[in-house]
Amino acid sequence: MTTEAPGDLRDRVDRLADALARAGRLTDERWRAALHAVPRHLFAPPSALVVPDRPRYESFAIDRDADPDAWWDAVYSDAAIAAQVDDGAADGAGTWTSSCSSPSVVVIFLHALRPLDHHRVLEIGTGTGWTAGLLAWRLGAPNVTSVEIDGALSARAAANLEAAGLSPRLLAGDGADGAPDGAPYDRVHVTCGVERVPDAWAGQSRPGGVLVFPWSPGWGMGHVARLTVTGDATATGRLTGAAGFMMLRSQRRPSGVPGPSADADASTTRLDPRATLSDSAGAEVAIAAQVPGVRSQIATAPDGSCRIWAIENQGADPAWAAADFVPGDGDHTVLQYGARRLWDEVEAAYFAWVSWGRPCRERFGLTAGPAGQAVWLDRPAQIVRPP
């Protein structure tokens, strides 16, 4: 087994950090120092699938024993690395259920967190332990608590952190419950997507504390959310960028698309269906807020045609809609099934966004607390509601 670090390890880390800096993602030199102090290879599986962050997203396999050069190149590139598939039920190919996130995503979230030296941080989703290690190096291990729902992942992260000489407090449990015995926290750092913000996160935070998490409502990719906690255990703040993460396990949505149904109603639309997903991240937020409980899915073909799905998340017989784009067609076929006319809802939400002046993602925000959760535009009082 090839475990010894190459002689150019420092250069590899610097090249990665330089690339992140050029992209505007690494601006705090303390996080560059953390990348050196907490080397990523100590947290990467010996064999795994890898997905580069840019420019291509096609996965490829790495194996430290079979091809150590390719393994080291992948580990110190801007790529996500699978740490677990199918909740550990299988090896190799499958649905990713934990990963060592791409360095660009990691530093984006750490920069958004903006911790001070004395801050106590609660991390939700330990995964491989790499971000817990970066936080522990930056703030001191006693100030970092990380919760992981999967016991096997938590044990593996502990071993990884020990190899790095770091010992943050690791807990095996449901991150939705937080870690009340260590509260109050100054920062909550979340490494899994959520549609609904658990009350425990703001409730266990100090007033003025900050939550940074991937808000993943289901329509489109997902968004970085940075919320500040008020005195009544409510948190409010803006969306600041793109973020695609695996969901918190208790908030996972069904996968796949419905089969054909003779009961589906057929109609047409002149709107290019792709606009609802590719026109703007702001449009995605507006649709997610106005069409709750619905996820999107897209299927593309080599000829440029595609189908945009809107699928209700709940119920034994969920409503769905499918809108087809075919190059050159003036009208596009729409199928709708169930009690909700989901394409009608999506289209109305899109045109509402247009009527507001096509606001960008950064004009939207989120408020979450004991009274519920709401999406707003420009200011918390201006809540975006279903039509």
Short mmCIF file of N, CA, C and O in Angstrom, two decimals, residues 258-332:
data_model
loop_
_atom_site.label_atom_id
_atom_site.label_comp_id
_atom_site.label_asym_id
_atom_site.label_seq_id
_atom_site.Cartn_x
_atom_site.Cartn_y
_atom_site.Cartn_z
N PRO A 258 -41.92 9.14 -12.29
CA PRO A 258 -43.08 8.27 -12.45
C PRO A 258 -43.07 7.56 -13.80
O PRO A 258 -42.48 8.04 -14.78
N GLY A 259 -43.75 6.44 -13.85
CA GLY A 259 -43.93 5.75 -15.10
C GLY A 259 -45.06 6.36 -15.92
O GLY A 259 -45.78 7.25 -15.45
N PRO A 260 -45.24 5.90 -17.14
CA PRO A 260 -46.33 6.42 -17.97
C PRO A 260 -47.69 6.21 -17.32
O PRO A 260 -47.90 5.25 -16.58
N SER A 261 -48.60 7.12 -17.59
CA SER A 261 -49.96 7.01 -17.04
C SER A 261 -50.97 7.47 -18.08
O SER A 261 -50.84 8.57 -18.63
N ALA A 262 -51.95 6.63 -18.31
CA ALA A 262 -53.01 7.00 -19.25
C ALA A 262 -53.89 8.10 -18.68
O ALA A 262 -54.66 8.72 -19.42
N ASP A 263 -53.80 8.33 -17.37
CA ASP A 263 -54.64 9.35 -16.74
C ASP A 263 -54.02 10.74 -16.78
O ASP A 263 -54.64 11.70 -16.31
N ALA A 264 -52.82 10.86 -17.31
CA ALA A 264 -52.18 12.18 -17.39
C ALA A 264 -52.87 13.03 -18.45
O ALA A 264 -53.24 12.55 -19.52
N ASP A 265 -53.03 14.31 -18.12
CA ASP A 265 -53.65 15.26 -19.06
C ASP A 265 -52.57 15.88 -19.92
O ASP A 265 -51.54 16.34 -19.42
N ALA A 266 -52.82 15.94 -21.21
CA ALA A 266 -51.85 16.51 -22.15
C ALA A 266 -52.26 17.92 -22.56
O ALA A 266 -53.45 18.21 -22.76
N SER A 267 -51.27 18.79 -22.66
CA SER A 267 -51.49 20.16 -23.13
C SER A 267 -50.19 20.63 -23.76
O SER A 267 -49.25 19.84 -23.95
N THR A 268 -50.11 21.91 -24.08
CA THR A 268 -48.88 22.47 -24.63
C THR A 268 -48.56 23.79 -23.93
O THR A 268 -49.43 24.42 -23.32
N THR A 269 -47.29 24.18 -24.03
CA THR A 269 -46.85 25.47 -23.52
C THR A 269 -45.91 26.10 -24.53
O THR A 269 -45.18 25.40 -25.23
N ARG A 270 -45.90 27.41 -24.59
CA ARG A 270 -44.97 28.11 -25.47
C ARG A 270 -43.71 28.50 -24.72
O ARG A 270 -42.72 28.90 -25.32
N LEU A 271 -43.74 28.39 -23.38
CA LEU A 271 -42.55 28.67 -22.59
C LEU A 271 -41.53 27.55 -22.80
O LEU A 271 -41.88 26.37 -22.74
N ASP A 272 -40.30 27.92 -23.05
CA ASP A 272 -39.23 26.92 -23.11
C ASP A 272 -39.09 26.32 -21.71
O ASP A 272 -38.73 27.02 -20.77
N PRO A 273 -39.38 25.04 -21.52
CA PRO A 273 -39.35 24.46 -20.17
C PRO A 273 -38.00 24.61 -19.48
O PRO A 273 -37.93 24.68 -18.25
N ARG A 274 -36.93 24.68 -20.25
CA ARG A 274 -35.60 24.79 -19.66
C ARG A 274 -35.41 26.09 -18.88
O ARG A 274 -34.57 26.16 -17.99
N ALA A 275 -36.21 27.11 -19.20
CA ALA A 275 -36.07 28.39 -18.51
C ALA A 275 -36.33 28.26 -17.02
O ALA A 275 -35.75 29.00 -16.22
N THR A 276 -37.16 27.32 -16.63
CA THR A 276 -37.50 27.19 -15.21
C THR A 276 -36.34 26.68 -14.38
O THR A 276 -36.34 26.81 -13.15
N LEU A 277 -35.33 26.08 -15.05
CA LEU A 277 -34.17 25.56 -14.34
C LEU A 277 -32.86 26.23 -14.72
O LEU A 277 -31.90 26.17 -13.97
N SER A 278 -32.81 26.85 -15.89
CA SER A 278 -31.53 27.37 -16.36
C SER A 278 -31.51 28.87 -16.57
O SER A 278 -30.46 29.44 -16.85
N ASP A 279 -32.66 29.53 -16.43
CA ASP A 279 -32.71 30.97 -16.68
C ASP A 279 -31.92 31.73 -15.63
O ASP A 279 -31.15 32.63 -15.93
N SER A 280 -32.11 31.36 -14.35
CA SER A 280 -31.47 32.09 -13.26
C SER A 280 -31.65 31.30 -11.97
O SER A 280 -32.69 30.66 -11.76
N ALA A 281 -30.63 31.37 -11.11
CA ALA A 281 -30.80 30.78 -9.78
C ALA A 281 -31.91 31.49 -9.02
O ALA A 281 -32.60 30.89 -8.19
N GLY A 282 -32.12 32.78 -9.32
CA GLY A 282 -33.22 33.50 -8.70
C GLY A 282 -34.57 32.91 -9.07
O GLY A 282 -35.48 32.84 -8.23
N ALA A 283 -34.70 32.48 -10.32
CA ALA A 283 -35.95 31.84 -10.74
C ALA A 283 -36.16 30.53 -9.99
O ALA A 283 -37.28 30.21 -9.58
N GLU A 284 -35.08 29.78 -9.77
CA GLU A 284 -35.19 28.53 -9.03
C GLU A 284 -35.69 28.78 -7.61
O GLU A 284 -36.54 28.04 -7.10
N VAL A 285 -35.16 29.82 -6.95
CA VAL A 285 -35.61 30.14 -5.59
C VAL A 285 -37.08 30.54 -5.60
O VAL A 285 -37.87 30.09 -4.76
N ALA A 286 -37.46 31.38 -6.57
CA ALA A 286 -38.84 31.84 -6.64
C ALA A 286 -39.80 30.69 -6.86
O ALA A 286 -40.88 30.62 -6.26
N ILE A 287 -39.42 29.74 -7.73
CA ILE A 287 -40.29 28.59 -7.98
C ILE A 287 -40.37 27.70 -6.75
O ILE A 287 -41.45 27.25 -6.35
N ALA A 288 -39.22 27.45 -6.10
CA ALA A 288 -39.21 26.61 -4.90
C ALA A 288 -40.10 27.19 -3.81
O ALA A 288 -40.81 26.46 -3.10
N ALA A 289 -40.09 28.52 -3.67
CA ALA A 289 -40.88 29.16 -2.62
C ALA A 289 -42.36 29.13 -2.93
O ALA A 289 -43.19 29.01 -2.01
N GLN A 290 -42.72 29.23 -4.20
CA GLN A 290 -44.13 29.31 -4.57
C GLN A 290 -44.76 27.95 -4.87
O GLN A 290 -45.99 27.84 -4.91
N VAL A 291 -43.92 26.95 -5.11
CA VAL A 291 -44.42 25.60 -5.42
C VAL A 291 -43.80 24.65 -4.40
O VAL A 291 -42.87 23.90 -4.70
N PRO A 292 -44.27 24.68 -3.16
CA PRO A 292 -43.62 23.89 -2.10
C PRO A 292 -43.85 22.40 -2.25
O PRO A 292 -44.83 21.95 -2.85
N GLY A 293 -42.93 21.63 -1.68
CA GLY A 293 -43.09 20.19 -1.64
C GLY A 293 -42.90 19.49 -2.97
O GLY A 293 -43.41 18.39 -3.17
N VAL A 294 -42.17 20.12 -3.88
CA VAL A 294 -42.01 19.60 -5.23
C VAL A 294 -40.53 19.60 -5.59
O VAL A 294 -39.81 20.54 -5.26
N ARG A 295 -40.08 18.56 -6.26
CA ARG A 295 -38.70 18.49 -6.72
C ARG A 295 -38.66 18.48 -8.24
O ARG A 295 -39.61 18.07 -8.90
N SER A 296 -37.53 18.92 -8.76
CA SER A 296 -37.33 18.93 -10.21
C SER A 296 -36.38 17.81 -10.60
O SER A 296 -35.56 17.35 -9.81
N GLN A 297 -36.51 17.38 -11.83
CA GLN A 297 -35.56 16.43 -12.41
C GLN A 297 -35.52 16.69 -13.91
O GLN A 297 -36.54 17.03 -14.51
N ILE A 298 -34.34 16.52 -14.50
CA ILE A 298 -34.20 16.76 -15.93
C ILE A 298 -33.57 15.55 -16.58
O ILE A 298 -32.64 14.95 -16.04
N ALA A 299 -34.11 15.17 -17.74
CA ALA A 299 -33.55 14.10 -18.55
C ALA A 299 -33.22 14.68 -19.91
O ALA A 299 -34.09 15.31 -20.55
N THR A 300 -31.98 14.51 -20.36
CA THR A 300 -31.54 15.09 -21.62
C THR A 300 -31.18 13.99 -22.61
O THR A 300 -30.86 12.87 -22.24
N ALA A 301 -31.25 14.34 -23.90
CA ALA A 301 -30.91 13.41 -24.98
C ALA A 301 -29.82 14.02 -25.85
O ALA A 301 -29.64 15.25 -25.86
N PRO A 302 -29.06 13.19 -26.56
CA PRO A 302 -27.96 13.70 -27.39
C PRO A 302 -28.39 14.71 -28.44
O PRO A 302 -27.59 15.56 -28.85
N ASP A 303 -29.65 14.66 -28.89
CA ASP A 303 -30.10 15.59 -29.92
C ASP A 303 -30.48 16.96 -29.37
O ASP A 303 -30.93 17.84 -30.12
N GLY A 304 -30.31 17.17 -28.06
CA GLY A 304 -30.63 18.46 -27.46
C GLY A 304 -32.02 18.52 -26.85
O GLY A 304 -32.36 19.51 -26.18
N SER A 305 -32.83 17.51 -27.07
CA SER A 305 -34.15 17.50 -26.45
C SER A 305 -34.02 17.14 -24.98
O SER A 305 -33.03 16.55 -24.54
N CYS A 306 -35.03 17.49 -24.20
CA CYS A 306 -35.00 17.17 -22.77
C CYS A 306 -36.42 17.16 -22.22
O CYS A 306 -37.36 17.67 -22.84
N ARG A 307 -36.54 16.57 -21.04
CA ARG A 307 -37.81 16.56 -20.32
C ARG A 307 -37.55 17.12 -18.93
O ARG A 307 -36.65 16.67 -18.23
N ILE A 308 -38.35 18.12 -18.56
CA ILE A 308 -38.29 18.71 -17.23
C ILE A 308 -39.44 18.13 -16.40
O ILE A 308 -40.61 18.26 -16.79
N TRP A 309 -39.09 17.50 -15.28
CA TRP A 309 -40.08 16.92 -14.39
C TRP A 309 -40.31 17.82 -13.19
O TRP A 309 -39.38 18.42 -12.66
N ALA A 310 -41.57 17.90 -12.75
CA ALA A 310 -41.94 18.46 -11.45
C ALA A 310 -42.71 17.36 -10.74
O ALA A 310 -43.74 16.90 -11.24
N ILE A 311 -42.21 16.93 -9.58
CA ILE A 311 -42.76 15.75 -8.92
C ILE A 311 -43.04 16.07 -7.46
O ILE A 311 -42.16 16.55 -6.74
N GLU A 312 -44.25 15.81 -7.01
CA GLU A 312 -44.62 16.02 -5.63
C GLU A 312 -43.87 15.01 -4.75
O GLU A 312 -43.75 13.83 -5.09
N ASN A 313 -43.35 15.47 -3.61
CA ASN A 313 -42.51 14.62 -2.78
C ASN A 313 -43.29 13.64 -1.92
O ASN A 313 -42.78 12.58 -1.55
N GLN A 314 -44.50 14.00 -1.53
CA GLN A 314 -45.24 13.23 -0.54
C GLN A 314 -46.44 12.54 -1.16
O GLN A 314 -46.93 12.91 -2.23
N GLY A 315 -46.94 11.53 -0.43
CA GLY A 315 -48.17 10.87 -0.83
C GLY A 315 -47.94 9.56 -1.55
O GLY A 315 -46.92 9.35 -2.21
N ALA A 316 -48.91 8.67 -1.42
CA ALA A 316 -48.81 7.36 -2.06
C ALA A 316 -48.97 7.46 -3.57
O ALA A 316 -48.47 6.60 -4.31
N ASP A 317 -49.67 8.48 -4.03
CA ASP A 317 -49.89 8.67 -5.47
C ASP A 317 -49.60 10.14 -5.81
O ASP A 317 -50.52 10.92 -6.05
N PRO A 318 -48.31 10.51 -5.81
CA PRO A 318 -47.98 11.93 -5.93
C PRO A 318 -48.31 12.51 -7.29
O PRO A 318 -48.29 11.82 -8.31
N ALA A 319 -48.65 13.79 -7.26
CA ALA A 319 -48.86 14.51 -8.52
C ALA A 319 -47.53 14.71 -9.21
O ALA A 319 -46.47 14.76 -8.58
N TRP A 320 -47.58 14.85 -10.54
CA TRP A 320 -46.36 15.13 -11.30
C TRP A 320 -46.71 15.83 -12.60
O TRP A 320 -47.86 15.83 -13.05
N ALA A 321 -45.68 16.44 -13.17
CA ALA A 321 -45.83 17.06 -14.49
C ALA A 321 -44.53 16.85 -15.25
O ALA A 321 -43.45 16.75 -14.64
N ALA A 322 -44.63 16.76 -16.56
CA ALA A 322 -43.45 16.60 -17.41
C ALA A 322 -43.62 17.50 -18.62
O ALA A 322 -44.63 17.43 -19.32
N ALA A 323 -42.63 18.36 -18.85
CA ALA A 323 -42.66 19.28 -19.99
C ALA A 323 -41.50 18.94 -20.91
O ALA A 323 -40.35 18.86 -20.46
N ASP A 324 -41.78 18.73 -22.18
CA ASP A 324 -40.76 18.30 -23.13
C ASP A 324 -40.27 19.47 -23.99
O ASP A 324 -41.09 20.24 -24.51
N PHE A 325 -38.95 19.58 -24.11
CA PHE A 325 -38.38 20.53 -25.05
C PHE A 325 -37.80 19.76 -26.22
O PHE A 325 -37.01 18.82 -26.04
N VAL A 326 -38.19 20.15 -27.42
CA VAL A 326 -37.65 19.57 -28.65
C VAL A 326 -37.14 20.72 -29.51
O VAL A 326 -37.91 21.66 -29.79
N PRO A 327 -35.85 20.72 -29.89
CA PRO A 327 -35.31 21.82 -30.70
C PRO A 327 -36.15 22.06 -31.95
O PRO A 327 -36.56 21.12 -32.64
N GLY A 328 -36.46 23.32 -32.18
CA GLY A 328 -37.21 23.70 -33.38
C GLY A 328 -38.71 23.75 -33.18
O GLY A 328 -39.42 24.33 -34.02
N ASP A 329 -39.22 23.16 -32.12
CA ASP A 329 -40.67 23.19 -31.88
C ASP A 329 -41.09 24.54 -31.30
O ASP A 329 -40.43 25.07 -30.41
N GLY A 330 -42.22 25.04 -31.77
CA GLY A 330 -42.74 26.28 -31.20
C GLY A 330 -43.52 26.03 -29.93
O GLY A 330 -43.46 26.81 -28.98
N ASP A 331 -44.28 24.95 -29.92
CA ASP A 331 -45.05 24.56 -28.74
C ASP A 331 -44.42 23.30 -28.14
O ASP A 331 -43.89 22.45 -28.86
N HIS A 332 -44.49 23.20 -26.83
CA HIS A 332 -43.87 22.08 -26.14
C HIS A 332 -44.95 21.29 -25.38
O HIS A 332 -45.80 21.88 -24.71
#
